[in-house]
Coordinates of C-alpha atoms in Angstrom, one line a residue:
M1 CA 2.6 -21.7 -15.5
A2 CA 4.5 -20.9 -18.7
S3 CA 6.3 -17.5 -18.5
R4 CA 5.0 -14.8 -20.7
H5 CA 8.1 -12.7 -20.4
H6 CA 9.9 -11.8 -23.6
P7 CA 12.1 -14.8 -24.6
E8 CA 15.2 -12.5 -24.9
L9 CA 14.6 -11.4 -21.2
R10 CA 14.3 -15.0 -20.0
A11 CA 17.5 -16.0 -21.9
A12 CA 19.4 -13.1 -20.5
A13 CA 18.1 -13.9 -17.0
R14 CA 19.4 -17.4 -17.2
H15 CA 22.7 -16.2 -18.6
L16 CA 23.2 -13.7 -15.7
G17 CA 22.1 -16.1 -13.0
R18 CA 20.7 -15.4 -9.6
R19 CA 23.7 -14.1 -7.8
R20 CA 24.8 -11.6 -10.3
F21 CA 21.2 -10.6 -10.9
L22 CA 20.7 -9.8 -7.3
T23 CA 23.9 -8.0 -6.8
V24 CA 24.5 -6.0 -9.9
T25 CA 21.6 -3.5 -9.9
A26 CA 22.5 -1.8 -13.2
A27 CA 22.6 -5.1 -14.9
A28 CA 19.3 -6.1 -13.4
A29 CA 17.7 -2.9 -14.6
A30 CA 19.0 -3.4 -18.1
L31 CA 17.9 -7.0 -18.1
A32 CA 14.4 -6.2 -16.9
F33 CA 13.7 -3.3 -19.3
G34 CA 16.4 -3.1 -21.8
T35 CA 14.4 -4.4 -24.8
N36 CA 11.2 -2.4 -24.3
L37 CA 11.7 0.5 -21.9
P38 CA 14.3 3.0 -23.0
A39 CA 15.3 6.0 -20.9
R40 CA 12.7 8.7 -20.5
G41 CA 12.0 10.6 -23.7
A42 CA 14.0 8.1 -25.8
A43 CA 11.0 6.2 -27.2
D44 CA 9.9 9.0 -29.4
S45 CA 11.1 12.6 -29.4
R46 CA 7.9 13.8 -30.9
E47 CA 5.2 15.6 -29.0
L48 CA 1.6 14.6 -29.4
D49 CA -0.6 17.5 -30.2
A50 CA -3.0 17.3 -27.2
A51 CA -5.8 18.8 -29.4
R52 CA -5.8 15.4 -31.1
I53 CA -6.9 13.6 -27.9
G54 CA -10.6 13.0 -28.8
S55 CA -11.9 11.6 -25.5
D56 CA -11.3 12.3 -21.9
P57 CA -7.7 11.2 -21.0
F58 CA -8.3 11.5 -17.2
T59 CA -10.3 8.3 -16.9
L60 CA -8.3 7.0 -13.9
G61 CA -8.7 10.1 -11.8
V62 CA -6.1 12.0 -9.8
A63 CA -4.2 11.4 -6.6
S64 CA -1.7 12.9 -4.2
G65 CA 0.6 11.5 -1.6
D66 CA 3.4 11.7 0.9
P67 CA 2.7 15.2 2.2
L68 CA 5.7 17.1 3.5
P69 CA 5.7 20.5 5.3
D70 CA 6.6 22.3 2.0
S71 CA 5.5 19.9 -0.8
V72 CA 3.1 17.2 -1.9
L73 CA 3.2 14.8 -4.8
L74 CA 0.5 15.0 -7.4
W75 CA -0.4 12.1 -9.7
T76 CA -2.5 11.4 -12.8
R77 CA -2.4 9.2 -15.9
L78 CA -3.5 10.0 -19.4
A79 CA -5.5 7.1 -20.7
P80 CA -8.5 7.8 -23.0
A81 CA -8.9 4.0 -23.5
P82 CA -7.6 2.6 -20.2
F83 CA -8.4 -1.0 -21.0
E84 CA -6.1 -1.0 -24.0
P85 CA -2.4 -1.8 -23.5
D86 CA -1.3 1.7 -24.7
G87 CA -4.1 3.5 -22.9
G88 CA -5.4 4.8 -26.3
L89 CA -2.3 7.0 -26.9
P90 CA 0.6 6.7 -29.3
Q91 CA 4.2 6.4 -28.2
Q92 CA 4.6 10.1 -28.0
Y93 CA 4.9 12.5 -25.1
V94 CA 2.1 14.8 -24.0
V95 CA 2.5 18.2 -22.3
V96 CA 0.1 18.6 -19.4
Q97 CA -0.6 21.7 -17.3
W98 CA -1.2 21.4 -13.6
E99 CA -2.7 23.9 -11.1
L100 CA -2.7 24.2 -7.4
A101 CA -5.0 26.6 -5.5
S102 CA -6.3 27.4 -2.0
D103 CA -9.9 26.9 -3.1
D104 CA -11.7 24.3 -5.2
S105 CA -12.9 26.9 -7.7
F106 CA -9.3 28.0 -8.4
T107 CA -9.9 31.6 -7.8
A108 CA -7.0 31.8 -5.4
P109 CA -4.1 30.1 -7.4
V110 CA -1.0 29.2 -5.6
R111 CA 1.2 27.3 -8.0
S112 CA 1.0 26.1 -11.6
G113 CA 3.3 24.6 -14.2
T114 CA 3.7 22.0 -17.0
A115 CA 4.8 18.4 -16.9
I116 CA 5.5 15.8 -19.5
A117 CA 3.7 12.5 -19.6
Y118 CA 6.2 10.1 -21.2
P119 CA 5.1 6.9 -22.9
E120 CA 7.9 5.0 -21.2
Y121 CA 6.1 5.8 -17.9
H122 CA 2.8 4.8 -19.4
H123 CA 1.8 8.5 -19.7
T124 CA 1.7 8.8 -15.9
L125 CA 2.7 12.1 -14.1
H126 CA 4.4 12.5 -10.8
V127 CA 4.6 16.2 -10.0
D128 CA 6.5 17.1 -6.9
V129 CA 5.1 20.6 -6.0
D130 CA 7.4 22.3 -3.5
G131 CA 7.6 25.8 -1.9
L132 CA 4.3 25.4 -0.2
D133 CA 3.1 26.6 3.2
P134 CA 3.0 24.0 5.9
D135 CA -0.3 22.6 7.4
R136 CA -2.4 23.9 4.5
V137 CA -5.2 22.4 2.4
Y138 CA -4.8 22.7 -1.3
H139 CA -6.8 21.8 -4.4
Y140 CA -5.3 20.7 -7.7
R141 CA -6.2 19.6 -11.2
F142 CA -4.6 18.9 -14.6
R143 CA -5.3 20.1 -18.1
T144 CA -4.3 18.9 -21.6
G145 CA -5.8 19.9 -24.9
T146 CA -9.5 20.6 -24.2
W147 CA -9.7 18.3 -21.3
I148 CA -9.6 19.1 -17.5
S149 CA -9.3 16.5 -14.8
E150 CA -11.5 16.3 -11.8
T151 CA -10.3 18.3 -8.8
G152 CA -8.3 16.7 -6.1
R153 CA -7.9 17.9 -2.5
T154 CA -4.6 17.5 -0.7
R155 CA -2.6 19.1 2.1
T156 CA 0.8 19.7 3.5
A157 CA 2.1 18.4 6.8
P158 CA 2.8 20.8 9.7
A159 CA 6.3 22.1 10.1
T160 CA 8.6 19.5 11.6
T161 CA 9.0 21.6 14.8
A162 CA 5.3 22.6 15.1
A163 CA 3.4 21.3 18.1
A164 CA 0.5 20.1 16.1
A165 CA -2.6 19.6 18.2
S166 CA -4.2 16.7 16.4
L167 CA -4.0 14.4 13.4
S168 CA -6.6 12.1 11.9
Y169 CA -5.7 9.3 9.5
A170 CA -7.4 6.3 8.0
A171 CA -5.8 2.9 7.2
V172 CA -7.0 0.6 4.4
S173 CA -5.8 -2.5 2.8
C174 CA -6.7 -5.5 0.6
Q175 CA -9.0 -4.5 -2.2
A176 CA -9.5 -7.6 -4.3
Y177 CA -11.6 -6.2 -7.2
F178 CA -13.3 -9.5 -7.9
D179 CA -14.5 -9.9 -4.3
G180 CA -16.8 -6.8 -4.2
Y181 CA -17.4 -3.2 -4.5
Y182 CA -15.2 -0.4 -2.9
T183 CA -18.0 0.9 -0.7
A184 CA -15.6 1.5 2.1
H185 CA -13.6 3.9 -0.1
R186 CA -16.8 5.8 -1.0
H187 CA -17.4 6.4 2.7
L188 CA -13.8 7.2 3.3
S189 CA -13.9 9.8 0.6
Q190 CA -16.6 11.6 2.7
D191 CA -14.7 11.2 6.0
D192 CA -12.7 14.0 7.6
V193 CA -9.2 12.7 7.7
D194 CA -5.8 14.3 7.0
V195 CA -4.2 11.4 5.3
V196 CA -4.8 7.8 4.3
L197 CA -2.4 4.9 4.8
H198 CA -2.7 2.2 2.2
L199 CA -1.1 -0.9 3.8
G200 CA -0.9 -3.2 0.9
D201 CA -2.7 -5.5 -1.6
Y202 CA -3.8 -2.4 -3.6
L203 CA -4.4 -4.9 -6.4
Y204 CA -4.4 -8.7 -6.7
E205 CA -2.5 -10.5 -9.4
Y206 CA -5.3 -13.0 -9.9
A207 CA -7.6 -13.2 -12.9
V208 CA -10.8 -11.1 -13.1
N209 CA -13.5 -12.5 -15.3
S210 CA -15.9 -10.7 -17.6
V211 CA -18.5 -10.0 -14.8
G212 CA -15.9 -8.7 -12.3
G213 CA -16.1 -11.8 -10.1
H214 CA -18.5 -11.3 -7.2
R215 CA -19.4 -7.9 -8.4
A216 CA -21.5 -9.9 -10.9
Y217 CA -21.9 -7.1 -13.4
T218 CA -24.9 -7.1 -15.6
D219 CA -24.4 -3.7 -17.2
R220 CA -20.8 -4.3 -18.6
K221 CA -18.4 -7.0 -19.8
L222 CA -14.8 -6.7 -18.9
P223 CA -12.2 -7.6 -21.6
D224 CA -10.7 -11.1 -21.6
L225 CA -7.2 -9.6 -21.1
F226 CA -8.0 -9.3 -17.4
N227 CA -9.0 -13.0 -17.1
R228 CA -5.5 -14.2 -16.5
E229 CA -2.9 -13.9 -13.7
A230 CA -0.7 -10.8 -14.0
M231 CA 2.9 -11.6 -14.9
T232 CA 4.3 -9.0 -17.2
L233 CA 4.7 -5.3 -17.2
E234 CA 1.7 -4.9 -19.6
D235 CA -0.4 -7.2 -17.3
Y236 CA 0.3 -5.2 -14.2
R237 CA -0.3 -1.9 -15.9
L238 CA -3.6 -3.1 -17.2
R239 CA -4.6 -4.4 -13.8
Y240 CA -4.0 -1.0 -12.3
A241 CA -6.2 0.5 -15.0
L242 CA -9.0 -1.8 -14.0
Y243 CA -8.7 -1.1 -10.3
K244 CA -8.3 2.6 -10.7
S245 CA -11.3 2.7 -13.0
D246 CA -13.5 2.1 -9.9
P247 CA -15.3 5.4 -9.0
D248 CA -15.2 4.8 -5.3
L249 CA -11.4 4.3 -5.2
R250 CA -11.0 7.4 -7.5
A251 CA -13.1 9.4 -5.0
A252 CA -11.0 8.4 -2.0
H253 CA -7.8 9.4 -3.9
A254 CA -9.3 12.7 -4.9
A255 CA -10.4 13.5 -1.4
H256 CA -7.2 12.7 0.6
P257 CA -3.4 12.4 0.2
F258 CA -2.3 8.7 0.4
V259 CA 0.8 7.2 1.9
V260 CA 1.2 3.8 0.2
T261 CA 3.2 0.7 0.7
W262 CA 2.9 -2.7 -0.9
D263 CA 2.4 -6.2 0.5
D264 CA 2.5 -9.4 -1.6
H265 CA -0.4 -9.4 -4.1
E266 CA 0.9 -6.3 -6.0
T267 CA 3.5 -8.9 -7.2
E268 CA 2.6 -12.5 -6.2
N269 CA 0.9 -14.1 -3.2
N270 CA 3.3 -14.7 -0.3
Y271 CA 6.5 -14.1 -2.1
A272 CA 9.6 -13.5 0.0
G273 CA 12.4 -11.5 -1.4
A274 CA 13.6 -13.3 -4.5
V275 CA 11.6 -16.4 -3.6
S276 CA 8.3 -16.9 -5.4
E277 CA 5.3 -18.8 -4.1
N278 CA 5.6 -21.4 -6.9
D279 CA 9.4 -21.8 -6.7
D280 CA 10.1 -20.2 -10.0
P281 CA 13.7 -19.7 -10.9
P282 CA 14.8 -16.6 -9.0
E283 CA 16.2 -15.0 -12.1
E284 CA 12.8 -15.3 -13.8
F285 CA 10.8 -14.3 -10.7
L286 CA 12.8 -11.2 -10.4
L287 CA 11.7 -10.2 -13.9
R288 CA 8.1 -10.4 -12.7
R289 CA 9.0 -8.5 -9.5
A290 CA 10.7 -5.8 -11.6
A291 CA 7.6 -5.5 -13.8
S292 CA 5.2 -5.3 -10.8
Y293 CA 7.4 -2.8 -8.9
R294 CA 7.6 -0.6 -12.0
A295 CA 3.8 -0.6 -12.5
Y296 CA 3.3 0.1 -8.8
W297 CA 5.4 3.2 -8.9
E298 CA 3.9 4.4 -12.2
N299 CA 0.4 4.2 -10.7
Q300 CA 0.9 5.5 -7.2
P301 CA 1.6 9.1 -5.9
L302 CA 5.2 8.3 -5.1
R303 CA 8.3 10.5 -5.5
A304 CA 11.3 9.8 -7.8
A305 CA 13.2 8.4 -4.8
Q306 CA 10.9 5.4 -4.9
L307 CA 11.3 4.7 -8.7
P308 CA 12.5 1.1 -9.0
N309 CA 15.8 0.2 -10.5
G310 CA 15.0 -3.2 -12.1
P311 CA 13.7 -5.5 -9.3
D312 CA 14.8 -3.2 -6.5
A313 CA 12.9 -0.2 -5.0
R314 CA 13.5 1.8 -1.8
L315 CA 9.9 2.0 -0.6
Y316 CA 10.5 2.3 3.1
R317 CA 10.5 5.9 4.2
R318 CA 9.7 8.3 7.0
L319 CA 7.2 11.2 7.3
Q320 CA 6.5 13.6 10.1
W321 CA 3.4 15.4 11.4
G322 CA 5.1 18.2 13.4
T323 CA 6.2 16.9 16.8
L324 CA 2.9 15.0 17.2
A325 CA 3.6 11.9 15.0
Q326 CA 6.3 10.2 13.1
F327 CA 5.3 7.7 10.4
D328 CA 7.8 4.9 9.6
V329 CA 6.5 3.2 6.5
L330 CA 7.9 -0.4 6.1
D331 CA 8.4 -2.9 3.3
T332 CA 8.2 -6.4 4.7
R333 CA 8.3 -8.2 1.4
Q334 CA 11.3 -7.2 -0.6
Y335 CA 14.0 -8.1 2.0
R336 CA 12.4 -10.9 4.0
S337 CA 13.8 -14.3 4.5
D338 CA 11.8 -17.2 3.0
Q339 CA 8.9 -18.4 5.2
V340 CA 9.7 -21.5 7.3
Y341 CA 7.7 -24.7 7.6
A342 CA 6.5 -24.5 3.9
D343 CA 4.7 -21.2 4.7
T344 CA 1.8 -23.0 6.3
K345 CA 0.0 -22.5 9.5
H346 CA 2.3 -24.2 11.9
T347 CA 2.9 -25.0 15.5
G348 CA 6.3 -23.4 15.1
G349 CA 9.7 -24.4 16.2
P350 CA 13.3 -23.2 16.4
L351 CA 13.3 -21.7 12.9
Q352 CA 10.9 -19.1 14.0
D353 CA 13.5 -17.8 16.5
D354 CA 16.5 -18.1 14.2
P355 CA 18.3 -14.7 14.5
A356 CA 19.7 -15.0 11.0
R357 CA 16.2 -14.7 9.6
T358 CA 14.5 -11.3 9.0
I359 CA 11.3 -9.8 7.8
T360 CA 12.7 -6.4 7.2
G361 CA 16.3 -6.9 6.2
A362 CA 19.2 -5.6 8.2
A363 CA 19.4 -2.2 6.6
Q364 CA 15.7 -1.4 7.0
E365 CA 15.8 -2.7 10.6
S366 CA 18.7 -0.3 11.5
W367 CA 17.0 2.6 9.7
L368 CA 13.9 2.1 11.7
I369 CA 15.6 1.8 15.1
D370 CA 17.9 4.7 14.3
G371 CA 14.9 6.8 13.3
W372 CA 13.2 6.0 16.6
R373 CA 16.3 7.1 18.5
A374 CA 16.2 10.4 16.7
S375 CA 12.4 10.9 16.9
Q376 CA 11.1 14.0 18.6
A377 CA 7.5 12.9 18.1
L378 CA 5.0 12.1 20.8
W379 CA 3.5 9.2 18.7
N380 CA 5.6 6.8 16.6
V381 CA 3.4 5.2 14.0
L382 CA 4.7 2.1 12.2
A383 CA 2.8 1.6 8.9
Q384 CA 3.4 -2.0 7.8
Q385 CA 1.7 -5.0 6.2
V386 CA 1.4 -8.2 8.2
C387 CA 0.2 -9.0 11.7
F388 CA 2.8 -7.8 14.2
S389 CA 1.4 -9.1 17.5
Q390 CA 1.4 -12.8 18.4
R391 CA -1.7 -14.5 17.0
K392 CA -2.5 -18.0 18.1
L393 CA -4.9 -19.7 15.8
D394 CA -6.3 -22.4 18.1
L395 CA -6.5 -23.3 21.8
T396 CA -4.2 -26.3 21.8
A397 CA -1.0 -26.6 24.0
E398 CA 1.1 -26.0 20.8
P399 CA -1.1 -23.6 18.8
Q400 CA -0.7 -22.9 15.1
M401 CA 0.5 -19.5 13.9
S402 CA 0.9 -17.8 10.6
M403 CA 4.5 -18.2 9.2
D404 CA 3.9 -15.3 6.8
A405 CA 3.3 -12.8 9.7
W406 CA 5.8 -11.6 12.3
D407 CA 5.0 -14.8 14.2
G408 CA 7.1 -16.6 11.6
Y409 CA 10.0 -14.1 12.3
R410 CA 10.0 -13.9 16.1
A411 CA 13.7 -12.9 16.4
S412 CA 13.1 -10.1 13.9
R413 CA 10.1 -8.9 16.0
G414 CA 12.2 -9.2 19.2
R415 CA 14.9 -7.0 17.7
I416 CA 12.3 -4.4 16.7
L417 CA 10.8 -4.3 20.2
D418 CA 14.2 -4.2 21.8
G419 CA 15.0 -1.3 19.5
A420 CA 11.8 0.5 20.6
R421 CA 12.7 0.1 24.2
S422 CA 16.2 1.2 23.8
A423 CA 15.1 4.3 21.9
G424 CA 12.7 5.2 24.6
V425 CA 9.6 4.9 22.4
E426 CA 6.6 5.3 24.8
N427 CA 3.7 5.6 22.4
L428 CA 4.1 3.0 19.7
V429 CA 1.2 2.5 17.3
V430 CA 1.5 -0.3 14.7
M431 CA -0.8 -0.1 11.7
T432 CA -1.4 -3.4 9.9
G433 CA -3.3 -4.8 6.9
D434 CA -3.3 -8.3 5.2
V435 CA -5.6 -10.4 7.4
H436 CA -9.1 -9.2 6.1
A437 CA -10.2 -8.5 9.7
A438 CA -10.3 -5.6 12.1
Y439 CA -8.1 -6.3 15.2
A440 CA -7.1 -4.2 18.2
F441 CA -4.1 -5.6 20.1
D442 CA -2.0 -4.7 23.1
I443 CA 1.6 -5.3 22.1
K444 CA 3.1 -7.2 25.1
D445 CA 6.6 -7.5 26.4
D446 CA 5.8 -11.3 26.7
F447 CA 2.8 -12.3 24.6
D448 CA 2.4 -15.5 26.6
D449 CA 2.1 -13.5 29.9
P450 CA -1.0 -11.3 29.9
A451 CA 0.4 -9.5 33.0
S452 CA 3.6 -8.5 31.3
R453 CA 4.2 -4.9 30.3
T454 CA 2.3 -3.4 27.4
L455 CA 4.7 -1.8 24.9
G456 CA 2.3 -0.3 22.4
T457 CA -0.9 -0.8 20.4
E458 CA -1.6 -2.5 17.1
F459 CA -4.6 -1.6 14.9
T460 CA -5.3 -3.9 12.0
A461 CA -7.4 -2.4 9.2
T462 CA -9.8 -4.9 7.7
S463 CA -10.0 -5.3 4.0
V464 CA -11.8 -3.0 1.6
A465 CA -13.2 -5.9 -0.4
S466 CA -11.1 -9.0 0.0
G467 CA -13.0 -11.9 1.6
R468 CA -16.3 -10.6 0.3
D469 CA -19.0 -9.5 2.8
G470 CA -17.4 -11.2 5.8
A471 CA -19.1 -11.5 9.2
E472 CA -19.2 -9.4 12.4
K473 CA -18.2 -12.5 14.3
P474 CA -16.3 -15.0 12.1
S475 CA -16.2 -18.7 13.0
T476 CA -12.9 -18.2 14.7
W477 CA -14.0 -15.2 16.8
D478 CA -14.4 -17.0 20.2
T479 CA -11.2 -19.1 19.6
Y480 CA -9.0 -16.1 18.8
L481 CA -10.2 -14.0 21.7
K482 CA -9.6 -16.8 24.1
A483 CA -6.2 -17.8 22.7
N484 CA -4.9 -14.3 22.6
P485 CA -5.8 -12.3 25.8
H486 CA -4.0 -9.2 24.3
L487 CA -6.5 -9.2 21.4
K488 CA -9.2 -6.7 22.5
F489 CA -11.3 -6.6 19.4
Y490 CA -12.0 -8.8 16.3
N491 CA -14.5 -8.1 13.5
G492 CA -14.7 -9.7 10.1
R493 CA -16.6 -7.1 8.2
R494 CA -15.1 -5.0 5.4
G495 CA -14.2 -1.3 6.0
Y496 CA -11.3 0.8 7.4
V497 CA -10.0 2.1 10.6
R498 CA -9.8 5.8 11.5
V499 CA -7.3 6.9 14.0
T500 CA -7.2 10.3 15.7
L501 CA -4.1 11.3 17.6
D502 CA -3.8 14.3 19.9
R503 CA -1.6 15.2 22.9
Q504 CA -3.6 13.1 25.3
Q505 CA -4.6 9.9 23.5
A506 CA -5.0 7.9 20.3
R507 CA -8.5 6.9 19.4
A508 CA -9.4 4.2 16.8
D509 CA -12.8 4.0 15.3
F510 CA -13.4 0.7 13.3
R511 CA -15.7 1.6 10.4
T512 CA -17.5 -1.3 8.7
V513 CA -20.0 -1.9 6.0
S514 CA -22.6 -4.7 6.0
A515 CA -21.9 -5.9 2.4
V516 CA -19.6 -5.4 -0.6
T517 CA -21.0 -7.9 -3.0
T518 CA -23.8 -5.4 -3.6
P519 CA -23.0 -1.7 -3.8
G520 CA -24.2 1.1 -1.6
A521 CA -24.1 -0.4 1.9
P522 CA -24.1 2.2 4.8
V523 CA -21.1 2.6 7.1
A524 CA -21.2 2.2 10.9
T525 CA -18.7 2.3 13.7
A526 CA -18.3 -1.2 15.0
A527 CA -16.2 -0.2 18.0
S528 CA -13.9 2.5 19.3
F529 CA -10.8 2.3 21.5
V530 CA -8.4 4.7 23.1
T531 CA -4.9 4.4 24.4
E532 CA -3.5 7.2 26.6
A533 CA -0.2 8.9 25.8
G534 CA 2.4 7.6 28.2
N535 CA 0.2 4.8 29.3
P536 CA -0.1 2.1 26.6
G537 CA -3.0 -0.2 26.7
L538 CA -6.4 -0.2 25.0
T539 CA -9.7 0.7 26.6
P540 CA -13.1 0.9 25.0
A541 CA -14.1 4.5 24.1

């Protein structure tokens, strides 16, 4: 595929070369954005009179994220014409008022202020509201000109030393717009959870045709600009506008604070670090990665600490819920070694166990294990992307496994589990996306020995839409359960998983919908499991 990046950027990339591009962050940032993305406020020093905005600029809703005991991040974007590259606004900054209250009618205001939506950030806002009380529900909204956004609901975490009694969270992933409606998000918006973990594939880089793929629209026609693979900053920005135009996704964001992390499709399928799926020159692929990372940050409720610098972004981070739970949010794409055996399903071999290979990178691995050693939490929740537990895909003597999942990085997985043991982590819960199926695993000391010690639990959230309607029992259902005795549940419908933690146990409810290719399907609980604190191992609830 011919590159659509600006010719000057491609020429500069070739001149710098891969090694310097990867190691000189400032040069990488200048390379990626130097010709079209000046410093904040430099594009135009003029303010746009908000009274001139003639149609609703809050078309993409509101969101909040990363709740701390004393602060929460509020997000919105001004886009009166979201399917146009400029969102329907000139290259001028806009002053926006924000409000935070204890009630949804805003009769009990708590905080308010103004923020500036800069064109360099595509008129997105990231308002870090601090000085709040811990463990409180708040409501928020934005105003500019004569326009008022919808009202969002968010909350702060308990104080870090508070003995919180319970926590409920949902995990979602994989929402290919062209594969179906976001019915799961609509039900999630009405569910009573404290926070939502989005575990990756928030969008897909693939083309979306005029009828929205399998949504098969008859009441609208999407612009042709979506009917191509996303490659450039403009492409990714527009793709977020399409995805965030979905009313069910907007409802979920407005109802709950999100904690987000990416997987591959926010950039490109199955990329690994600086290595693209199609073996593009690394210096050119990193231009694409810089564009996708920038658009991701702009369109998610993330703090300034996660703002990318060219093709680099520090997305892994840690959140706490009192002494009940610690969330370690991983990035298993940006730092991973290239997949072995051509990134195919493979019977495996010595490269899987090469200690020089990593899925997290050395710095993130040390950060995780050090964080476990310092953890005072009862439950340690690892929010990450790809299947952590061993997953044999057939019943042969040398079964195939996925080289893109942790099975392709067994030495890396071994170091993580060794770190959990050495840190004394007793209640490990791994949350996973990616595979478009709901799984419940016992994490084993030796996955090939069912009698070995159980070290923790893995809950895999099925997809929101990817894979279309799916099936309760996919064709591989019997094979996977026989090949993997530590796999306690497998369901191929769309939906999400809701987890409730308290001082005694963790309970997972797998919530599924019967269809996504047509809207409005009801939600049901396909299965529920519990694992006791101090006694890892899943039992049906």
